[in-house]
GROMACS .gro file of C-alpha atoms in nm:
model
  100
    1MET     CA    1   5.088 -11.897  -9.032
    2THR     CA    2   5.253 -11.923  -8.667
    3TYR     CA    3   5.590 -11.861  -8.525
    4VAL     CA    4   5.891 -12.063  -8.503
    5ILE     CA    5   6.206 -12.059  -8.267
    6ALA     CA    6   6.491 -12.156  -8.433
    7GLU     CA    7   6.859 -12.241  -8.379
    8PRO     CA    8   6.990 -11.926  -8.204
    9CYS     CA    9   6.775 -12.040  -7.888
   10VAL     CA   10   6.948 -12.368  -7.879
   11ASP     CA   11   7.109 -12.379  -7.516
   12VAL     CA   12   7.058 -11.993  -7.439
   13MET     CA   13   6.658 -11.993  -7.388
   14ASP     CA   14   6.611 -11.636  -7.289
   15GLN     CA   15   6.251 -11.635  -7.169
   16ALA     CA   16   6.195 -11.271  -7.254
   17CYS     CA   17   5.944 -11.417  -7.535
   18VAL     CA   18   5.762 -11.603  -7.287
   19ALA     CA   19   5.684 -11.290  -7.078
   20VAL     CA   20   5.519 -11.128  -7.361
   21CYS     CA   21   5.307 -11.411  -7.517
   22PRO     CA   22   4.950 -11.314  -7.437
   23VAL     CA   23   4.827 -11.709  -7.501
   24ASP     CA   24   5.135 -11.881  -7.327
   25CYS     CA   25   5.205 -12.059  -7.647
   26ILE     CA   26   5.568 -12.087  -7.560
   27GLN     CA   27   5.670 -12.396  -7.366
   28PHE     CA   28   5.966 -12.581  -7.259
   29GLU     CA   29   6.044 -12.799  -6.942
   30GLU     CA   30   6.310 -12.658  -6.723
   31GLY     CA   31   6.600 -12.862  -6.685
   32VAL     CA   32   6.496 -13.100  -6.961
   33ASP     CA   33   6.456 -12.897  -7.255
   34ARG     CA   34   6.739 -12.694  -7.458
   35THR     CA   35   6.516 -12.466  -7.632
   36LEU     CA   36   6.193 -12.306  -7.616
   37PHE     CA   37   5.890 -12.424  -7.847
   38ILE     CA   38   5.621 -12.262  -8.000
   39ASP     CA   39   5.293 -12.424  -8.003
   40PRO     CA   40   5.126 -12.390  -8.378
   41ASP     CA   41   4.797 -12.472  -8.269
   42GLU     CA   42   4.772 -12.203  -7.970
   43CYS     CA   43   4.962 -11.919  -8.142
   44ILE     CA   44   4.757 -11.633  -8.248
   45ASP     CA   45   5.027 -11.469  -8.482
   46CYS     CA   46   5.031 -11.169  -8.282
   47GLY     CA   47   5.417 -11.121  -8.335
   48ALA     CA   48   5.497 -10.985  -7.972
   49CYS     CA   49   5.751 -11.262  -7.910
   50GLU     CA   50   5.987 -11.178  -8.205
   51PRO     CA   51   6.117 -10.841  -8.112
   52GLU     CA   52   6.152 -10.966  -7.740
   53CYS     CA   53   6.408 -11.231  -7.851
   54PRO     CA   54   6.758 -11.104  -7.798
   55THR     CA   55   6.896 -11.374  -8.007
   56ALA     CA   56   6.667 -11.315  -8.303
   57ALA     CA   57   6.553 -11.670  -8.313
   58ILE     CA   58   6.180 -11.635  -8.374
   59PHE     CA   59   6.067 -11.601  -8.708
   60PRO     CA   60   5.727 -11.616  -8.877
   61GLU     CA   61   5.672 -11.957  -8.997
   62ASP     CA   62   5.704 -11.866  -9.401
   63SER     CA   63   6.042 -11.710  -9.301
   64VAL     CA   64   6.232 -11.936  -9.118
   65PRO     CA   65   6.604 -11.965  -9.295
   66GLY     CA   66   6.622 -12.230  -9.520
   67ASP     CA   67   6.922 -12.396  -9.327
   68GLN     CA   68   6.674 -12.378  -8.985
   69ALA     CA   69   6.386 -12.545  -9.178
   70LYS     CA   70   6.396 -12.834  -8.976
   71TYR     CA   71   6.278 -12.616  -8.655
   72THR     CA   72   5.925 -12.567  -8.791
   73GLU     CA   73   5.874 -12.926  -8.736
   74LEU     CA   74   6.040 -12.972  -8.451
   75ASN     CA   75   5.846 -12.721  -8.262
   76ALA     CA   76   5.540 -12.860  -8.355
   77LEU     CA   77   5.667 -13.226  -8.275
   78TRP     CA   78   5.734 -13.090  -7.886
   79PHE     CA   79   5.343 -13.068  -7.852
   80SER     CA   80   5.301 -13.432  -7.946
   81ASP     CA   81   5.588 -13.619  -7.888
   82LYS     CA   82   5.845 -13.445  -7.639
   83ASP     CA   83   6.100 -13.712  -7.651
   84ALA     CA   84   6.098 -13.735  -8.022
   85ALA     CA   85   6.134 -13.353  -8.048
   86ARG     CA   86   6.452 -13.388  -7.795
   87ALA     CA   87   6.592 -13.651  -8.009
   88MET     CA   88   6.544 -13.485  -8.309
   89LEU     CA   89   6.685 -13.155  -8.168
   90ASN     CA   90   6.989 -13.350  -8.069
   91GLU     CA   91   7.033 -13.464  -8.419
   92ILE     CA   92   7.025 -13.153  -8.583
   93THR     CA   93   7.211 -12.950  -8.323
   94PRO     CA   94   7.443 -13.173  -8.092
   95ALA     CA   95   7.491 -13.029  -7.728
   96CYS     CA   96   7.845 -13.027  -7.767
   97ARG     CA   97   7.822 -12.724  -8.045
   98ALA     CA   98   7.710 -12.494  -7.774
   99ALA     CA   99   7.961 -12.189  -7.677
  100PRO     CA  100   8.096 -12.216  -7.322
   0.00000   0.00000   0.00000
């Protein structure tokens, strides 16, 4: 199991989770990405990130809400094909849905 960052992080990107991750598995490209990503190969399942997330966007892989299940694939995809992951994110969560 690993942790997954889901829809509540999109266009928010609070980095409190990054600061507490002991293995630096939470990544993004500043100015390019709209969400943070957890590397499923690097995550040690410590759970330190989950309570730090102010938007409650981080879930254990087996607890991702059904309507956000695509974020599990999205997180893994970003580490092998960033452009494909960004395109996928834009399909499942269009940029115009963000609150002002």
